[in-house]
PDB file of C-alpha atoms and ligand atoms in Angstrom:
ATOM      1  CA  MET U  96      -0.254  22.141 145.801  1.00 43.00           C
ATOM      2  CA  ALA U  97       0.796  18.821 147.236  1.00 45.00           C
ATOM      3  CA  PRO U  98       0.338  15.991 144.756  1.00 44.00           C
ATOM      4  CA  THR U  99      -2.308  13.504 145.885  1.00 43.00           C
ATOM      5  CA  ARG U 100      -1.296   9.878 145.974  1.00 45.00           C
ATOM      6  CA  TRP U 101      -4.511   8.685 144.430  1.00 43.00           C
ATOM      7  CA  PRO U 102      -7.150  10.782 142.714  1.00 43.00           C
ATOM      8  CA  PRO U 103     -10.637  10.792 144.237  1.00 44.00           C
ATOM      9  CA  PRO U 104     -13.120   8.520 142.440  1.00 45.00           C
ATOM     10  CA  PRO U 105     -14.858  11.096 140.216  1.00 47.00           C
ATOM     11  CA  LEU U 106     -11.506  12.404 139.026  1.00 45.00           C
ATOM     12  CA  LEU U 107     -10.301   8.874 138.385  1.00 45.00           C
ATOM     13  CA  LEU U 108     -13.410   8.147 136.343  1.00 45.00           C
ATOM     14  CA  LEU U 109     -13.009  11.369 134.438  1.00 44.00           C
ATOM     15  CA  LEU U 110      -9.367  10.572 133.679  1.00 45.00           C
ATOM     16  CA  LEU U 111     -10.287   7.077 132.545  1.00 46.00           C
ATOM     17  CA  PHE U 112     -13.050   8.500 130.419  1.00 46.00           C
ATOM     18  CA  GLN U 113     -10.752  11.046 128.832  1.00 46.00           C
ATOM     19  CA  PHE U 114      -8.130   8.407 128.210  1.00 46.00           C
ATOM     20  CA  ALA U 115     -10.720   6.141 126.650  1.00 46.00           C
ATOM     21  CA  ALA U 116     -12.168   8.955 124.548  1.00 43.00           C
ATOM     22  CA  ALA U 117      -8.711   9.957 123.346  1.00 42.00           C
ATOM     23  CA  THR U 118      -7.950   6.410 122.226  1.00 46.00           C
ATOM     24  CA  ALA U 119     -11.364   5.641 120.730  1.00 44.00           C
ATOM     25  CA  THR U 120     -11.282   4.813 117.043  1.00 49.00           C
ATOM     26  CA  PRO U 121     -13.253   6.938 114.511  1.00 41.00           C
ATOM     27  CA  GLU U 122     -15.577   4.032 113.596  1.00 46.00           C
ATOM     28  CA  ASP U 123     -16.671   3.858 117.228  1.00 50.00           C
ATOM     29  CA  ALA U 124     -17.546   7.542 117.173  1.00 58.00           C
ATOM     30  CA  SER U 125     -19.945   7.150 114.222  1.00 69.00           C
ATOM     31  CA  GLY U 126     -22.037   4.161 115.297  1.00 83.00           C
ATOM     32  CA  PRO U 127     -23.965   3.538 118.502  1.00 90.00           C
ATOM     33  CA  PRO U 128     -21.779   2.543 121.449  1.00 92.00           C
ATOM     34  CA  PRO U 129     -21.343  -1.213 121.883  1.00 95.00           C
ATOM     35  CA  SER U 130     -23.207  -3.026 124.645  1.00 95.00           C
ATOM     36  CA  PRO U 131     -21.546  -5.196 127.271  1.00 97.00           C
ATOM     37  CA  THR U 132     -21.720  -8.935 126.692  1.00 97.00           C
ATOM     38  CA  PRO U 133     -23.936 -10.733 129.242  1.00 97.00           C
ATOM     39  CA  TRP U 134     -22.134 -13.221 131.431  1.00 97.00           C
ATOM     40  CA  PRO U 135     -22.613 -16.898 130.565  1.00 97.00           C
ATOM     41  CA  GLU U 136     -24.944 -18.658 133.003  1.00 97.00           C
ATOM     42  CA  ARG U 137     -22.048 -20.676 134.360  1.00 97.00           C
ATOM     43  CA  PHE U 138     -18.337 -20.083 134.285  1.00 97.00           C
ATOM     44  CA  HIS U 139     -15.107 -20.685 136.092  1.00 97.00           C
ATOM     45  CA  ALA U 140     -12.626 -17.837 136.202  1.00 97.00           C
ATOM     46  CA  VAL U 141      -9.290 -17.385 137.878  1.00 97.00           C
ATOM     47  CA  LEU U 142      -8.843 -13.816 139.055  1.00 97.00           C
ATOM     48  CA  PHE U 143      -5.754 -12.009 140.211  1.00 97.00           C
ATOM     49  CA  THR U 144      -6.792  -9.444 142.808  1.00 94.00           C
ATOM     50  CA  ASN U 145      -4.896  -6.386 143.972  1.00 93.00           C
ATOM     51  CA  LEU U 146      -6.238  -4.117 146.693  1.00 91.00           C
ATOM     52  CA  THR U 147      -4.374  -1.186 145.248  1.00 92.00           C
ATOM     53  CA  ASN U 148      -5.160   1.130 148.154  1.00 89.00           C
ATOM     54  CA  TYR U 149      -3.835  -1.377 150.632  1.00 85.00           C
ATOM     55  CA  SER U 150      -3.038  -0.078 154.068  1.00 82.00           C
ATOM     56  CA  VAL U 151      -2.069  -2.263 157.021  1.00 74.00           C
ATOM     57  CA  ALA U 152      -4.537  -0.405 159.189  1.00 71.00           C
ATOM     58  CA  SER U 153      -7.568  -1.003 157.042  1.00 71.00           C
ATOM     59  CA  THR U 154      -7.295  -4.233 155.070  1.00 70.00           C
ATOM     60  CA  GLY U 155      -5.894  -7.770 154.959  1.00 73.00           C
ATOM     61  CA  PRO U 156      -3.217  -8.990 152.562  1.00 84.00           C
ATOM     62  CA  PRO U 157      -3.618  -7.057 149.321  1.00 90.00           C
ATOM     63  CA  LEU U 158      -2.776  -9.754 146.782  1.00 94.00           C
ATOM     64  CA  ARG U 159      -5.035 -12.742 146.166  1.00 94.00           C
ATOM     65  CA  ILE U 160      -5.740 -15.397 143.604  1.00 96.00           C
ATOM     66  CA  THR U 161      -9.450 -16.170 143.433  1.00 95.00           C
ATOM     67  CA  ASP U 162     -11.158 -19.126 141.801  1.00 95.00           C
ATOM     68  CA  LEU U 163     -14.636 -17.921 140.942  1.00 96.00           C
ATOM     69  CA  TYR U 164     -17.394 -20.412 140.137  1.00 96.00           C
ATOM     70  CA  TYR U 165     -20.388 -18.477 138.959  1.00 96.00           C
ATOM     71  CA  ASP U 166     -23.521 -20.608 138.701  1.00 95.00           C
ATOM     72  CA  TRP U 167     -26.689 -18.691 137.903  1.00 95.00           C
ATOM     73  CA  PRO U 168     -28.945 -21.758 137.329  1.00 95.00           C
ATOM     74  CA  ARG U 169     -28.120 -22.855 140.879  1.00 93.00           C
ATOM     75  CA  ARG U 170     -28.147 -19.232 142.082  1.00 94.00           C
ATOM     76  CA  ARG U 171     -24.773 -19.671 143.659  1.00 93.00           C
ATOM     77  CA  ASN U 172     -21.477 -17.849 143.598  1.00 94.00           C
ATOM     78  CA  LEU U 173     -18.354 -19.514 144.981  1.00 94.00           C
ATOM     79  CA  ASN U 174     -15.046 -17.791 145.578  1.00 94.00           C
ATOM     80  CA  LEU U 175     -11.983 -19.681 146.714  1.00 94.00           C
ATOM     81  CA  VAL U 176      -9.602 -16.955 147.855  1.00 94.00           C
ATOM     82  CA  ARG U 177      -5.893 -17.585 148.334  1.00 95.00           C
ATOM     83  CA  HIS U 178      -3.962 -14.796 149.978  1.00 93.00           C
ATOM     84  CA  GLN U 179      -0.331 -14.479 149.047  1.00 92.00           C
ATOM     85  CA  LEU U 180       1.827 -17.104 150.829  1.00 93.00           C
ATOM     86  CA  SER U 181      -1.072 -18.289 152.964  1.00 91.00           C
ATOM     87  CA  ALA U 182      -1.684 -22.030 153.197  1.00 92.00           C
ATOM     88  CA  ASP U 183      -5.242 -21.606 154.447  1.00 93.00           C
ATOM     89  CA  PRO U 184      -7.639 -20.608 151.663  1.00 93.00           C
ATOM     90  CA  LEU U 185     -10.831 -18.707 152.360  1.00 93.00           C
ATOM     91  CA  TYR U 186     -14.115 -20.099 151.051  1.00 93.00           C
ATOM     92  CA  ASP U 187     -16.821 -17.612 150.214  1.00 93.00           C
ATOM     93  CA  VAL U 188     -20.185 -19.155 149.371  1.00 93.00           C
ATOM     94  CA  GLU U 189     -22.921 -16.741 148.316  1.00 93.00           C
ATOM     95  CA  TRP U 190     -26.533 -17.818 147.938  1.00 92.00           C
ATOM     96  CA  ASN U 191     -29.356 -16.034 146.190  1.00 92.00           C
ATOM     97  CA  ASN U 192     -31.350 -15.759 149.433  1.00 92.00           C
ATOM     98  CA  GLY U 193     -28.766 -13.194 150.538  1.00 90.00           C
ATOM     99  CA  THR U 194     -26.810 -15.446 152.900  1.00 92.00           C
ATOM    100  CA  SER U 195     -23.047 -15.598 152.437  1.00 92.00           C
ATOM    101  CA  PHE U 196     -20.672 -17.888 154.309  1.00 93.00           C
ATOM    102  CA  TYR U 197     -16.989 -17.072 154.644  1.00 93.00           C
ATOM    103  CA  PHE U 198     -14.880 -19.771 156.202  1.00 93.00           C
ATOM    104  CA  ASP U 199     -11.370 -21.144 156.374  1.00 93.00           C
ATOM    105  CA  SER U 200      -9.981 -24.058 158.383  1.00 92.00           C
ATOM    106  CA  SER U 201     -10.811 -22.492 161.743  1.00 93.00           C
ATOM    107  CA  THR U 202     -13.215 -19.577 161.384  1.00 93.00           C
ATOM    108  CA  CYS U 203     -16.597 -18.852 159.900  1.00 94.00           C
ATOM    109  CA  ARG U 204     -18.505 -15.683 159.309  1.00 92.00           C
ATOM    110  CA  VAL U 205     -22.072 -15.455 158.103  1.00 93.00           C
ATOM    111  CA  GLU U 206     -23.334 -12.323 156.389  1.00 90.00           C
ATOM    112  CA  ARG U 207     -26.767 -11.349 155.177  1.00 89.00           C
ATOM    113  CA  PHE U 208     -27.190  -9.045 152.186  1.00 83.00           C
ATOM    114  CA  PRO U 209     -30.396  -7.551 150.885  1.00 80.00           C
ATOM    115  CA  VAL U 210     -29.855  -8.902 147.360  1.00 78.00           C
ATOM    116  CA  GLY U 211     -28.656 -12.222 146.017  1.00 85.00           C
ATOM    117  CA  VAL U 212     -26.321 -13.479 143.289  1.00 91.00           C
ATOM    118  CA  LEU U 213     -25.578 -11.144 140.381  1.00 89.00           C
ATOM    119  CA  PRO U 214     -27.663 -12.007 137.311  1.00 92.00           C
ATOM    120  CA  PRO U 215     -25.780 -12.588 134.010  1.00 95.00           C
ATOM    121  CA  TRP U 216     -27.167  -9.260 132.727  1.00 94.00           C
ATOM    122  CA  TRP U 217     -26.043  -7.182 135.728  1.00 91.00           C
ATOM    123  CA  LEU U 218     -23.976  -4.988 133.391  1.00 93.00           C
ATOM    124  CA  SER U 219     -25.575  -5.579 129.977  1.00 93.00           C
ATOM    125  CA  GLY U 220     -29.112  -5.039 131.307  1.00 92.00           C
ATOM    126  CA  GLY U 221     -28.775  -1.265 131.486  1.00 88.00           C
ATOM    127  CA  GLY U 222     -27.075   1.596 133.238  1.00 89.00           C
ATOM    128  CA  ALA U 223     -23.569   0.991 131.886  1.00 94.00           C
ATOM    129  CA  GLU U 224     -21.811   4.027 130.468  1.00 95.00           C
ATOM    130  CA  TYR U 225     -19.510   3.315 127.531  1.00 97.00           C
ATOM    131  CA  MET U 226     -16.086   4.814 128.074  1.00 97.00           C
ATOM    132  CA  GLY U 227     -14.478   3.781 124.784  1.00 97.00           C
ATOM    133  CA  ARG U 228     -11.665   1.439 123.949  1.00 98.00           C
ATOM    134  CA  GLY U 229      -8.698   0.776 126.155  1.00 98.00           C
ATOM    135  CA  VAL U 230      -5.794  -1.633 126.360  1.00 98.00           C
ATOM    136  CA  THR U 231      -5.110  -3.512 129.576  1.00 98.00           C
ATOM    137  CA  GLY U 232      -2.614  -6.321 129.930  1.00 97.00           C
ATOM    138  CA  GLY U 233      -1.940  -5.887 126.205  1.00 98.00           C
ATOM    139  CA  ILE U 234      -5.556  -6.843 125.425  1.00 98.00           C
ATOM    140  CA  GLU U 235      -7.737  -4.549 123.314  1.00 98.00           C
ATOM    141  CA  CYS U 236     -10.931  -3.884 125.264  1.00 98.00           C
ATOM    142  CA  HIS U 237     -14.210  -2.064 125.397  1.00 98.00           C
ATOM    143  CA  VAL U 238     -14.547  -0.221 128.701  1.00 98.00           C
ATOM    144  CA  TRP U 239     -17.703   0.620 130.632  1.00 97.00           C
ATOM    145  CA  GLY U 240     -18.376   2.326 133.921  1.00 95.00           C
ATOM    146  CA  LYS U 241     -21.445   1.724 136.015  1.00 90.00           C
ATOM    147  CA  ALA U 242     -22.976   3.894 138.696  1.00 84.00           C
ATOM    148  CA  GLY U 243     -19.608   5.255 139.791  1.00 84.00           C
ATOM    149  CA  PHE U 244     -18.845   1.874 141.374  1.00 86.00           C
ATOM    150  CA  ILE U 245     -16.999  -0.128 138.793  1.00 92.00           C
ATOM    151  CA  VAL U 246     -14.929   0.146 135.628  1.00 96.00           C
ATOM    152  CA  TYR U 247     -15.291  -2.984 133.534  1.00 97.00           C
ATOM    153  CA  TYR U 248     -13.082  -4.145 130.653  1.00 98.00           C
ATOM    154  CA  GLU U 249     -14.119  -6.761 128.129  1.00 98.00           C
ATOM    155  CA  GLU U 250     -12.064  -8.101 125.250  1.00 98.00           C
ATOM    156  CA  ALA U 251     -13.193  -6.290 122.114  1.00 98.00           C
ATOM    157  CA  SER U 252     -12.844  -9.305 119.818  1.00 97.00           C
ATOM    158  CA  THR U 253     -14.489 -11.959 122.025  1.00 97.00           C
ATOM    159  CA  GLY U 254     -16.558 -10.230 124.725  1.00 97.00           C
ATOM    160  CA  ARG U 255     -14.691 -12.074 127.471  1.00 97.00           C
ATOM    161  CA  PRO U 256     -14.268 -10.172 130.747  1.00 98.00           C
ATOM    162  CA  VAL U 257     -10.685  -9.030 131.191  1.00 98.00           C
ATOM    163  CA  ARG U 258     -10.627  -6.793 134.232  1.00 98.00           C
ATOM    164  CA  TRP U 259     -12.742  -4.764 136.627  1.00 96.00           C
ATOM    165  CA  ASN U 260     -11.852  -2.042 139.114  1.00 94.00           C
ATOM    166  CA  PHE U 261     -14.033  -1.099 142.013  1.00 90.00           C
ATOM    167  CA  ILE U 262     -14.165   2.602 142.719  1.00 88.00           C
ATOM    168  CA  ASP U 263     -14.015   2.301 146.491  1.00 81.00           C
ATOM    169  CA  VAL U 264     -11.552   2.965 149.304  1.00 82.00           C
ATOM    170  CA  THR U 265      -9.762  -0.395 148.924  1.00 82.00           C
ATOM    171  CA  GLY U 266      -9.198   0.181 145.203  1.00 89.00           C
ATOM    172  CA  ILE U 267      -9.894  -3.472 144.381  1.00 90.00           C
ATOM    173  CA  GLU U 268      -8.679  -4.391 140.902  1.00 94.00           C
ATOM    174  CA  GLN U 269      -9.402  -7.849 139.543  1.00 95.00           C
ATOM    175  CA  PHE U 270      -7.738  -9.283 136.452  1.00 97.00           C
ATOM    176  CA  VAL U 271      -9.270 -12.281 134.704  1.00 98.00           C
ATOM    177  CA  MET U 272      -6.441 -14.762 134.136  1.00 98.00           C
ATOM    178  CA  SER U 273      -8.610 -17.535 132.708  1.00 98.00           C
ATOM    179  CA  PHE U 274     -12.258 -17.697 131.749  1.00 98.00           C
ATOM    180  CA  GLU U 275     -14.086 -20.953 131.062  1.00 98.00           C
ATOM    181  CA  PRO U 276     -17.747 -20.511 130.075  1.00 98.00           C
ATOM    182  CA  GLY U 277     -20.026 -23.411 130.969  1.00 97.00           C
ATOM    183  CA  VAL U 278     -17.706 -24.871 133.598  1.00 95.00           C
ATOM    184  CA  ALA U 279     -19.389 -25.732 136.896  1.00 92.00           C
ATOM    185  CA  LEU U 280     -17.788 -27.005 140.057  1.00 89.00           C
ATOM    186  CA  GLU U 281     -17.898 -30.810 139.986  1.00 84.00           C
ATOM    187  CA  ASN U 282     -17.201 -31.849 143.539  1.00 82.00           C
ATOM    188  CA  ASP U 283     -18.620 -29.249 145.851  1.00 81.00           C
ATOM    189  CA  ALA U 284     -18.433 -31.206 149.125  1.00 84.00           C
ATOM    190  CA  GLN U 285     -15.737 -28.902 150.499  1.00 76.00           C
ATOM    191  CA  TRP U 286     -18.018 -25.923 149.881  1.00 81.00           C
ATOM    192  CA  GLN U 287     -20.561 -27.057 152.422  1.00 88.00           C
ATOM    193  CA  ALA U 288     -20.481 -24.471 155.181  1.00 92.00           C
ATOM    194  CA  PRO U 289     -19.012 -26.263 158.222  1.00 91.00           C
ATOM    195  CA  ALA U 290     -20.821 -26.852 161.504  1.00 92.00           C
ATOM    196  CA  ARG U 291     -19.053 -23.916 163.158  1.00 91.00           C
ATOM    197  CA  CYS U 292     -21.083 -21.616 160.895  1.00 92.00           C
ATOM    198  CA  PHE U 293     -24.235 -22.820 162.683  1.00 90.00           C
ATOM    199  CA  PRO U 294     -23.448 -22.623 166.398  1.00 81.00           C
ATOM    200  CA  ASP U 295     -27.028 -22.263 167.706  1.00 73.00           C
ATOM    201  CA  ASP U 296     -29.893 -23.286 165.503  1.00 57.00           C
ATOM    202  CA  ASP U 297     -32.335 -21.293 167.612  1.00 52.00           C
ATOM    203  CA  ASP U 298     -30.939 -17.810 167.229  1.00 49.00           C
ATOM    204  CA  ASP U 299     -29.013 -18.046 163.943  1.00 46.00           C
ATOM    205  CA  ASP U 300     -30.905 -15.224 162.354  1.00 48.00           C
ATOM    206  CA  GLU U 301     -30.209 -12.939 165.235  1.00 42.00           C
ATOM    207  CA  LYS U 302     -26.485 -13.668 165.110  1.00 41.00           C
ATOM    208  CA  GLU U 303     -26.346 -13.257 161.367  1.00 41.00           C
ATOM    209  CA  GLU U 304     -27.783  -9.785 161.655  1.00 39.00           C
ATOM    210  CA  GLN U 305     -25.102  -8.668 164.066  1.00 38.00           C
ATOM    211  CA  GLY U 306     -22.500  -8.233 161.324  1.00 37.00           C
ATOM    212  CA  LYS U 307     -19.111  -6.945 162.354  1.00 36.00           C
ATOM    213  CA  GLY U 308     -19.496  -7.266 166.124  1.00 33.00           C
ATOM    214  CA  ASN U 309     -20.234 -10.946 165.621  1.00 32.00           C
ATOM    215  CA  ASP U 310     -18.124 -13.344 167.705  1.00 31.00           C
ATOM    216  CA  HIS U 311     -17.897 -15.782 164.790  1.00 30.00           C
ATOM    217  CA  VAL U 312     -14.911 -13.713 163.771  1.00 32.00           C
ATOM    218  CA  ALA U 313     -11.944 -15.286 165.450  1.00 31.00           C
ATOM    219  CA  SER U 314      -9.476 -12.428 165.674  1.00 34.00           C
ATOM    220  CA  SER U 315      -8.998  -8.840 164.703  1.00 36.00           C
ATOM    221  CA  SER U 316      -6.515  -9.745 161.970  1.00 37.00           C
ATOM    222  CA  GLU U 317      -9.151 -12.000 160.463  1.00 38.00           C
ATOM    223  CA  GLU U 318     -11.591  -9.171 160.688  1.00 39.00           C
ATOM    224  CA  ALA U 319      -9.222  -6.980 158.717  1.00 39.00           C
ATOM    225  CA  VAL U 320      -9.237  -9.558 155.944  1.00 39.00           C
ATOM    226  CA  TRP U 321     -13.005  -9.472 155.765  1.00 39.00           C
ATOM    227  CA  ASP U 322     -13.138  -5.716 155.431  1.00 44.00           C
ATOM    228  CA  GLY U 323     -11.551  -5.628 151.985  1.00 43.00           C
ATOM    229  CA  LEU U 324     -13.495  -8.568 150.676  1.00 46.00           C
ATOM    230  CA  GLU U 325     -16.729  -7.231 151.990  1.00 48.00           C
ATOM    231  CA  ALA U 326     -16.252  -3.897 150.351  1.00 47.00           C
ATOM    232  CA  GLY U 327     -16.043  -5.585 146.965  1.00 49.00           C
ATOM    233  CA  ILE U 328     -18.873  -7.954 147.621  1.00 53.00           C
ATOM    234  CA  ARG U 329     -21.130  -5.199 148.890  1.00 54.00           C
ATOM    235  CA  LEU U 330     -20.450  -3.183 145.782  1.00 51.00           C
ATOM    236  CA  LEU U 331     -21.225  -6.102 143.526  1.00 58.00           C
ATOM    237  CA  ARG U 332     -24.427  -6.691 145.448  1.00 50.00           C
ATOM    238  CA  ASN U 333     -25.384  -3.047 145.240  1.00 45.00           C
ATOM    239  CA  LEU U 334     -24.828  -3.267 141.517  1.00 45.00           C
ATOM    240  CA  ALA U 335     -27.005  -6.341 141.310  1.00 41.00           C
ATOM    241  CA  GLY U 336     -29.732  -4.398 143.062  1.00 37.00           C
ATOM    242  CA  ALA U 337     -29.279  -1.474 140.696  1.00 37.00           C
ATOM    243  CA  ALA U 338     -29.371  -3.748 137.652  1.00 36.00           C
ATOM    244  CA  ALA U 339     -32.507  -5.436 138.848  1.00 34.00           C
ATOM    245  CA  THR U 340     -34.401  -2.197 139.340  1.00 30.00           C
ATOM    246  CA  SER U 341     -33.223  -0.165 136.328  1.00 26.00           C
TER     247      SER U 341
HETATM  248  C1  NAG E 557      -0.812  -3.522 143.326  1.00 83.14           C
HETATM  249  O1  NAG E 557      -1.228  -2.178 143.291  1.00 83.14           O
HETATM  250  C2  NAG E 557      -0.272  -1.268 143.773  1.00 83.14           C
HETATM  251  C3  NAG E 557      -0.886   0.126 143.805  1.00 83.14           C
HETATM  252  O2  NAG E 557      -1.342   0.496 142.527  1.00 83.14           O
HETATM  253  C4  NAG E 557       0.958  -1.313 142.876  1.00 83.14           C
HETATM  254  O3  NAG E 557       1.953  -0.434 143.374  1.00 83.14           O
HETATM  255  C5  NAG E 557       1.491  -2.736 142.862  1.00 83.14           C
HETATM  256  O4  NAG E 557       2.557  -2.813 141.952  1.00 83.14           O
HETATM  257  C6  NAG E 557       0.419  -3.723 142.471  1.00 83.14           C
HETATM  258  N1  NAG E 557       0.962  -5.056 142.625  1.00 83.14           N
HETATM  259  C7  NAG E 557       0.882  -5.964 141.668  1.00 83.14           C
HETATM  260  C8  NAG E 557       1.527  -7.296 141.964  1.00 83.14           C
HETATM  261  O5  NAG E 557       0.303  -5.751 140.631  1.00 83.14           O
HETATM  262  C1  NAG E 558     -29.925 -19.558 152.302  1.00 83.14           C
HETATM  263  O1  NAG E 558     -29.571 -20.754 151.621  1.00 83.14           O
HETATM  264  C2  NAG E 558     -28.490 -21.470 152.200  1.00 83.14           C
HETATM  265  C3  NAG E 558     -28.192 -22.672 151.325  1.00 83.14           C
HETATM  266  O2  NAG E 558     -29.299 -23.437 151.067  1.00 83.14           O
HETATM  267  C4  NAG E 558     -28.852 -21.877 153.638  1.00 83.14           C
HETATM  268  O3  NAG E 558     -27.770 -22.545 154.232  1.00 83.14           O
HETATM  269  C5  NAG E 558     -29.191 -20.612 154.419  1.00 83.14           C
HETATM  270  O4  NAG E 558     -29.573 -20.954 155.720  1.00 83.14           O
HETATM  271  C6  NAG E 558     -30.296 -19.844 153.730  1.00 83.14           C
HETATM  272  N1  NAG E 558     -30.555 -18.602 154.458  1.00 83.14           N
HETATM  273  C7  NAG E 558     -31.778 -18.219 154.818  1.00 83.14           C
HETATM  274  C8  NAG E 558     -31.866 -16.935 155.553  1.00 83.14           C
HETATM  275  O5  NAG E 558     -32.766 -18.889 154.576  1.00 83.14           O
HETATM  276  C1  NAG E 559      -7.242   4.805 150.715  1.00 83.14           C
HETATM  277  O1  NAG E 559      -7.400   4.279 152.018  1.00 83.14           O
HETATM  278  C2  NAG E 559      -7.386   5.259 153.039  1.00 83.14           C
HETATM  279  C3  NAG E 559      -7.506   4.566 154.385  1.00 83.14           C
HETATM  280  O2  NAG E 559      -7.004   3.292 154.366  1.00 83.14           O
HETATM  281  C4  NAG E 559      -8.526   6.236 152.833  1.00 83.14           C
HETATM  282  O3  NAG E 559      -8.476   7.247 153.821  1.00 83.14           O
HETATM  283  C5  NAG E 559      -8.451   6.837 151.437  1.00 83.14           C
HETATM  284  O4  NAG E 559      -9.569   7.636 151.235  1.00 83.14           O
HETATM  285  C6  NAG E 559      -8.388   5.758 150.394  1.00 83.14           C
HETATM  286  N1  NAG E 559      -8.210   6.321 149.056  1.00 83.14           N
HETATM  287  C7  NAG E 559      -9.185   6.322 148.148  1.00 83.14           C
HETATM  288  C8  NAG E 559      -8.824   6.892 146.807  1.00 83.14           C
HETATM  289  O5  NAG E 559     -10.272   5.845 148.344  1.00 83.14           O
END
C-alpha cells in the first residue's frame, strides 16, 4: 500500500485523539473533563499561520503573520495578514452583520456570510469534545476538537489559546505567538474599508452576492490568496453558527 502524504481528516482526528488519550494523566481520567476557557471579550493576538497542505495550484503563500483584534462588544473582528516577504498587508474586517471586507493597497473584495463574529463562548458554550492533554511548542495544553472542523489547544495552567488546526483541505494551522486580553485597536482609521470596496451604491448587495466571480478581485493570483483565507474564515463562521444553535 502506498503511504499517503497526509491522513484524511477522520484518521487525523483519531490519531490526535489516541495520542492525547495515551498522554492523558490519571487524575484527568478520574474527574470530569475540563471545559474550554471562554475567550475574553476583547483581545489582541499575533498568530503564525501555516497552510500545511499548501499547493501552488490551490492556495496563496502558505506562511503568514496575522494580527488579530477580536472585539466582541463592537461585534468586530480585524485581521491584518502579512504574507511572507510581501510588503502589502491584507486587511480583513469582519462585521457581525455578516459583511467582510478584504483589501490591500489596490484591491478589495466584499463577502457576505450567513453568520457574524464568533461569540466568546463559541467553543466553551458546548459541542467541544475533550481530547486530553498534549504538548505543542513545548507548552502543556488541554486539547479539544469540535464538529470535525477544528482542533484547539489551550494552555493548561492559564487557559490561554495556544494553537488551532482547521481540519480542511488547506490544513490551516495557527499558532498564538502573543495574547493580550483586553487590548483593543486604538487607531482604526486604516481599517475603514476604502472607496474601491463600494463601486456602485445602487447595486452593492447584488455584487456582494456574486462571490468568487466578482470583478472586485483584481487578478487570479489574488484570487488564489483568498481561497485559503476564506476556507478558514468559513469554517470559523460555520462553527459560530453551530455554537449559537447548540
Ligand atoms: C508548514 O507546514 C509544512 C507541512 O506540514 C511543514 O513541512 C513546514 O515545515 C511548515 N513550515 C513552518 C515554517 O512551520
Ligand atoms: C455591515 O456593517 C458594515 C459596517 O458598519 C457596513 O459597512 C456594511 O455595509 C454592513 N452590511 C450590510 C449588509 O448592512
Ligand atoms: C490537500 O490539497 C489537495 C489539493 O490542493 C487536495 O486534493 C487534498 O485532498 C488535500 N489534503 C487534505 C488532507 O485535505
